[in-house]
Tab-separated table of C-alpha atoms (C1' of nucleotides) in Angstrom:
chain	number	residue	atom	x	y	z
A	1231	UNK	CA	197.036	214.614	106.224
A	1232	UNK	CA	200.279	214.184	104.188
A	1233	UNK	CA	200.655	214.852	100.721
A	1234	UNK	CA	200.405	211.937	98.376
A	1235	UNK	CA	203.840	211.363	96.682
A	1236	UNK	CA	202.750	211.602	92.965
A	1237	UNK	CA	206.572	212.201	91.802
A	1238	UNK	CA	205.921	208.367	90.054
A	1239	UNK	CA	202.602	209.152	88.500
A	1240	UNK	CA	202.586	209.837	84.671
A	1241	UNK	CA	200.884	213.667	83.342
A	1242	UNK	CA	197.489	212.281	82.188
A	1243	UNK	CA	197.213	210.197	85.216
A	1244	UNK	CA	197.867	213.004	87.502
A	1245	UNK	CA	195.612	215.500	86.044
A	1246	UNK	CA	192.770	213.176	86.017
A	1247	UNK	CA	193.839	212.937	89.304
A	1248	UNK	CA	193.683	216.151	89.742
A	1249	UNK	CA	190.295	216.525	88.547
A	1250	UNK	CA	188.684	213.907	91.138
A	1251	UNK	CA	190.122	215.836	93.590
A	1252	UNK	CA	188.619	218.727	92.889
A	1253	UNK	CA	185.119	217.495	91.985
A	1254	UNK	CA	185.565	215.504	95.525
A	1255	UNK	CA	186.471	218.673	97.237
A	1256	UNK	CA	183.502	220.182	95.854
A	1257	UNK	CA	181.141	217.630	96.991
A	1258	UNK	CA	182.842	217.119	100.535
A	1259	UNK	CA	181.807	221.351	100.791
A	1260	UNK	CA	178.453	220.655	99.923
A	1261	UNK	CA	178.342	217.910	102.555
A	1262	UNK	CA	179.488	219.959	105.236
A	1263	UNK	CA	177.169	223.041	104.398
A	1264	UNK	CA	174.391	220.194	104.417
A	1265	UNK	CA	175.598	219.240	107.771
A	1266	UNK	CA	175.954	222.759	108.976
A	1267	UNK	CA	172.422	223.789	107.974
A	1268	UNK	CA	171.124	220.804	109.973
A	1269	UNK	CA	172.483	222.220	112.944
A	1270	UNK	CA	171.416	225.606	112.330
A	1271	UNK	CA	168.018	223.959	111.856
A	1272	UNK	CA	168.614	222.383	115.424
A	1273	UNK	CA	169.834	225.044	116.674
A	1274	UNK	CA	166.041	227.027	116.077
A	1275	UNK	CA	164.718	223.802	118.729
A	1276	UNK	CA	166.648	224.314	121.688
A	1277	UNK	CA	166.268	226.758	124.251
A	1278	UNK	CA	169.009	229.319	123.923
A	1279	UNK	CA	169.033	231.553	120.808
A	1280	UNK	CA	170.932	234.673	120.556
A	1281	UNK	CA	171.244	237.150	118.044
A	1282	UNK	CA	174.231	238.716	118.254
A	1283	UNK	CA	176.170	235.074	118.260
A	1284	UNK	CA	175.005	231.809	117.975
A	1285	UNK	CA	176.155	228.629	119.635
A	1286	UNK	CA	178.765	226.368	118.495
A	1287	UNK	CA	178.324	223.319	116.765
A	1288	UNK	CA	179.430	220.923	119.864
A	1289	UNK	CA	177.373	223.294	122.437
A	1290	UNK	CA	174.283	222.799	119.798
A	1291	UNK	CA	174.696	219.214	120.138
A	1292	UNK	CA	175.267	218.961	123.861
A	1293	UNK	CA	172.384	221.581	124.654
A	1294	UNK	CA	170.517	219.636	122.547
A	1295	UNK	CA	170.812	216.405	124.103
A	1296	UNK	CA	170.180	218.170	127.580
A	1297	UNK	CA	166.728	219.566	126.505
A	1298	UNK	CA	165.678	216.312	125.242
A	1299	UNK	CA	166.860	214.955	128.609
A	1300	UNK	CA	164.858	217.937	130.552
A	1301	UNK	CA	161.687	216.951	128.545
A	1302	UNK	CA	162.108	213.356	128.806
A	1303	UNK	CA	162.402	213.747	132.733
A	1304	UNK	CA	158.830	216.463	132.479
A	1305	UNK	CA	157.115	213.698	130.679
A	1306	UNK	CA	158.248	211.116	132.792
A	1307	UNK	CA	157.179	212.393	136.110
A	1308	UNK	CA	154.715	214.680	135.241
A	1309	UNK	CA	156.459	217.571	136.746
A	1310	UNK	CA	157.563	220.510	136.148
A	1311	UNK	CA	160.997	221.656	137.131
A	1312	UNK	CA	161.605	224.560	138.744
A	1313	UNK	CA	164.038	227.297	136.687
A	1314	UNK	CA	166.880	226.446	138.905
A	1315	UNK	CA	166.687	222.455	138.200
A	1316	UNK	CA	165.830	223.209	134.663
A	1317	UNK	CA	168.644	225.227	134.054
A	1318	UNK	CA	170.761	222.765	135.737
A	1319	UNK	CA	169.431	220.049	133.457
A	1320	UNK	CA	170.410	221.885	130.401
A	1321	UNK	CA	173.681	223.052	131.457
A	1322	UNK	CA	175.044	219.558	131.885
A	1323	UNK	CA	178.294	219.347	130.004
A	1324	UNK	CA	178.420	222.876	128.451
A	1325	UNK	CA	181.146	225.932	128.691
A	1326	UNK	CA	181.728	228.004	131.274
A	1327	UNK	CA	180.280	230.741	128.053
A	1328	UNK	CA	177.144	229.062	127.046
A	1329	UNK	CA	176.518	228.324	130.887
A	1330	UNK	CA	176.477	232.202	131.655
A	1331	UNK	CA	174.683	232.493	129.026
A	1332	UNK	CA	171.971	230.304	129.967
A	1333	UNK	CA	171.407	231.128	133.629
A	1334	UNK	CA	170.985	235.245	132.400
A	1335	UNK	CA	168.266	233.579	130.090
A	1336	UNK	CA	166.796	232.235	133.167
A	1337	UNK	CA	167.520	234.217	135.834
A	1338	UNK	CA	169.925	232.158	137.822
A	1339	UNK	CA	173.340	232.678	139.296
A	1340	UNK	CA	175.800	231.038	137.030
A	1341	UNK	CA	177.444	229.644	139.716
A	1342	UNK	CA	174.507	227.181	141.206
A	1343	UNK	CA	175.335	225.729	137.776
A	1344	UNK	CA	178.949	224.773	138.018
A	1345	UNK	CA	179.873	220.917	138.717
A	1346	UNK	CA	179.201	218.716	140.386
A	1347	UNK	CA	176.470	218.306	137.274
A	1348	UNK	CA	175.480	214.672	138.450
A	1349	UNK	CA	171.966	216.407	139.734
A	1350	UNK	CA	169.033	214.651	139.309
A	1351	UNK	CA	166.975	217.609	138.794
A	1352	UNK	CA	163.563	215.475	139.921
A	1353	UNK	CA	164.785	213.746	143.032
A	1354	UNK	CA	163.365	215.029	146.184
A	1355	UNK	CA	165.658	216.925	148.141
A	1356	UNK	CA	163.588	215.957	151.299
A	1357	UNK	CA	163.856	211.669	150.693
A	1358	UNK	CA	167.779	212.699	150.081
A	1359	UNK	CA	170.715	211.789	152.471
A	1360	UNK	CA	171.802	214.309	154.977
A	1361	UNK	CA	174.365	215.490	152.617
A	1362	UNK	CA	171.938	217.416	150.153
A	1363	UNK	CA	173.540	218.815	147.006
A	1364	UNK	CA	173.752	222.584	147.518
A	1365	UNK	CA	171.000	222.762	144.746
A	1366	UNK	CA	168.551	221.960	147.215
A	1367	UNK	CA	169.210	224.463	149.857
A	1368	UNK	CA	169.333	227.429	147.410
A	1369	UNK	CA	166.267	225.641	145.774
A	1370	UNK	CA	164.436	226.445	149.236
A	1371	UNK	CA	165.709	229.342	149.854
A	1372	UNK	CA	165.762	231.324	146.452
A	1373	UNK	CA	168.076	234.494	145.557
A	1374	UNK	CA	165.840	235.947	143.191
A	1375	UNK	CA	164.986	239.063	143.098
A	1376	UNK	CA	161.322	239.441	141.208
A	1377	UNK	CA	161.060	243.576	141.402
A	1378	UNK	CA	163.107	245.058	139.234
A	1379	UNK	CA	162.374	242.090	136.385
A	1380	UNK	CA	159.382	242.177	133.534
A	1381	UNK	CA	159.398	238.361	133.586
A	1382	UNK	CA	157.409	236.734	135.975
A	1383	UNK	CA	159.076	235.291	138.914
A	1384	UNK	CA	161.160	232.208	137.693
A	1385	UNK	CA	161.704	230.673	141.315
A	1386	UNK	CA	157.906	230.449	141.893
A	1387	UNK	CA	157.183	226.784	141.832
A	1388	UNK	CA	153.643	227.647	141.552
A	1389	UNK	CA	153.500	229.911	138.852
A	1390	UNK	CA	153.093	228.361	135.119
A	1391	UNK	CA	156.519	227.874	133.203
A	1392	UNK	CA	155.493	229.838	130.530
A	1393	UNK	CA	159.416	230.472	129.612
A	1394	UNK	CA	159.516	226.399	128.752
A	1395	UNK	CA	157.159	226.848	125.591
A	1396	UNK	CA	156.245	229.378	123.204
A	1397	UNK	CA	152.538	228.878	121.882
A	1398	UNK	CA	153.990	231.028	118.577
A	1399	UNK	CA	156.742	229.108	117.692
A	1400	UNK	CA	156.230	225.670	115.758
A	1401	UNK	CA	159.775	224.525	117.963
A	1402	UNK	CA	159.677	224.227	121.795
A	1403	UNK	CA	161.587	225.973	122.655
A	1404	UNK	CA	160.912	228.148	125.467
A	1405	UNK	CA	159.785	232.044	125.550
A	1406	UNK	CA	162.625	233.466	126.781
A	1407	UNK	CA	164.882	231.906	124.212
A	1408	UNK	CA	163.494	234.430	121.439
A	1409	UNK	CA	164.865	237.261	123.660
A	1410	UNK	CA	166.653	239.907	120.896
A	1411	UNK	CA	169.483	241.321	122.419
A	1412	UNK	CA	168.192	244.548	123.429
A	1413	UNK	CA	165.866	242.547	125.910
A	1414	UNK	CA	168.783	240.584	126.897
A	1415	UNK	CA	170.720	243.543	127.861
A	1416	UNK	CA	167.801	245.109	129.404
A	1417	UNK	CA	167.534	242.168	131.495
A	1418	UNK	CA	170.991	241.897	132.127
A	1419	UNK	CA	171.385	245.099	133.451
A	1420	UNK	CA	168.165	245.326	135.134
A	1421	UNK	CA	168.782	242.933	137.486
A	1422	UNK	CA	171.022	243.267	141.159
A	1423	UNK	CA	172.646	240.067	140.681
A	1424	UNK	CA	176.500	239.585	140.948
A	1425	UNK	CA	177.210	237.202	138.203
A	1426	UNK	CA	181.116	237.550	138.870
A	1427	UNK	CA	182.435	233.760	139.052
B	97	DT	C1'	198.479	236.454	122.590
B	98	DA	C1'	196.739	231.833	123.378
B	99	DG	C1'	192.985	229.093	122.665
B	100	DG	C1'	188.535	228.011	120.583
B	101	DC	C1'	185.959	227.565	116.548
B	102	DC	C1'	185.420	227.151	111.822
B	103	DA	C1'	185.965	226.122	106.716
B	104	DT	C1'	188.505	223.743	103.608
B	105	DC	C1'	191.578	220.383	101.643
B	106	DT	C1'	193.114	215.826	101.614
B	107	DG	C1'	193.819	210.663	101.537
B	108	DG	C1'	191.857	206.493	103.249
B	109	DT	C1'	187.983	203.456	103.656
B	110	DC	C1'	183.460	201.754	102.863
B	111	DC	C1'	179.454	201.293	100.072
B	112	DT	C1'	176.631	201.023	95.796
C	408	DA	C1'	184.612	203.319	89.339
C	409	DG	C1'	182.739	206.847	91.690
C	410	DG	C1'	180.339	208.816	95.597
C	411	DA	C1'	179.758	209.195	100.669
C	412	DC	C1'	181.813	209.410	104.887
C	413	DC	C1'	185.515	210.105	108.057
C	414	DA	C1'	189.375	212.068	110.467
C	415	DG	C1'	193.821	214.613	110.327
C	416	DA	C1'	196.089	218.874	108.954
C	417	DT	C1'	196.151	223.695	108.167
C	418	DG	C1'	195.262	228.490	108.231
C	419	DG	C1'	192.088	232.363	109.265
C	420	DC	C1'	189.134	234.776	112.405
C	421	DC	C1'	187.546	236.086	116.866
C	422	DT	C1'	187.432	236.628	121.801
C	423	DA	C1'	188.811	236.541	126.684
DNA sequence: TAGGCCATCTGGTCCT
DNA sequence: AGGACCAGATGGCCTA
């Protein structure tokens, strides 16, 4: 923004001037804390919280618009997605970062995340085209490893998504996102996986 | 060190 | 007229 020339404006005029400017700078602050508490609020909704460093304000919003989407879809059908399509759902759009970050959370490679993102998470891999998104085939044939873990097995379509809602927690977010970050590191390092892009 | 993120300031515009 | 909202500019901090 470029400075106003106020080399023509007479003393009293400038200082009162002066003085809106400061009471408007005052109230713009206040506006912007008001907006910034809002997204911490929304941030205490979606699925990935993190102690030690919390998302950004355009990764709030775009997580948050891909966990409406993911519910949306679970209400829609009536399904339940398994952890790989759910992560997939929510990591439409977002950083390479917040991606990582999300498939640790869930306990999928990183890199069944990366783009192509146009994946219907709910289509049926088996009414598909010959040319099945590599989702699918990994989807079938999971890289999980469920022993070393102290979650339950998140590529068991059969077992309850407990890690989708947390009966404790007035937001939905899911179980796993109130992981502190010891747990996180635990399960971090606990696991085999190479996470290396 | 470059790039991302953030807070703040600022002037313009719209609304009450 | 004054407040709310918006977007551009700037500088600081942090991280890969």
């Amino acid at each position: 923004m470029r400075p106003m020339d106020t080399s023509n404006f007479a003393p009293a005029e400038l200082n009162k001037r002066k003085i809106r400017r400061v009471k408007a700078n005052g109230r713009e602050r206040a506006r912007m804390h008001g907006l910034n508490d809002a997204l911490d609020n929304l941030r205490e909704y979606i699925p990935i919280t993190t102690q030690h460093q919390k998302l950004s304000k355009i990764e709030t919003l775009r997580l948050a618009r891909n966990y409406i989407d993911a519910l949306q879809r679970m209400l829609r059908t009536n399904e339940q997605p398994t952890p790989l399509q759910y992560a997939h759902t929510l990591a439409n759009g977002l950083s390479q970062t917040t991606t990582n970050m999300l498939a640790n959370l869930l306990q999928v490679q990183p890199r069944l995340l990366l783009p192509p993102s146009q994946f219907d998470m709910f289509s049926d891999p088996t009414s598909s085209s010959s040319t099945q998104h590599p989702l699918h085939l990994h989807h079938s044939h999971p890289q999980q490893h469920s022993s070393s873990s102290s979650f339950s097995s998140p590529t068991s379509s059969c077992s309850p998504p407990q890690y989708y809602y947390s009966p404790n927690q007035p937001s939905a977010a899911p179980l796993q996102a109130s992981l502190d970050l010891a747990q996180y590191q635990q399960m971090y390092h606990s696991n085999e996986y190479n996470f290396s892009q």
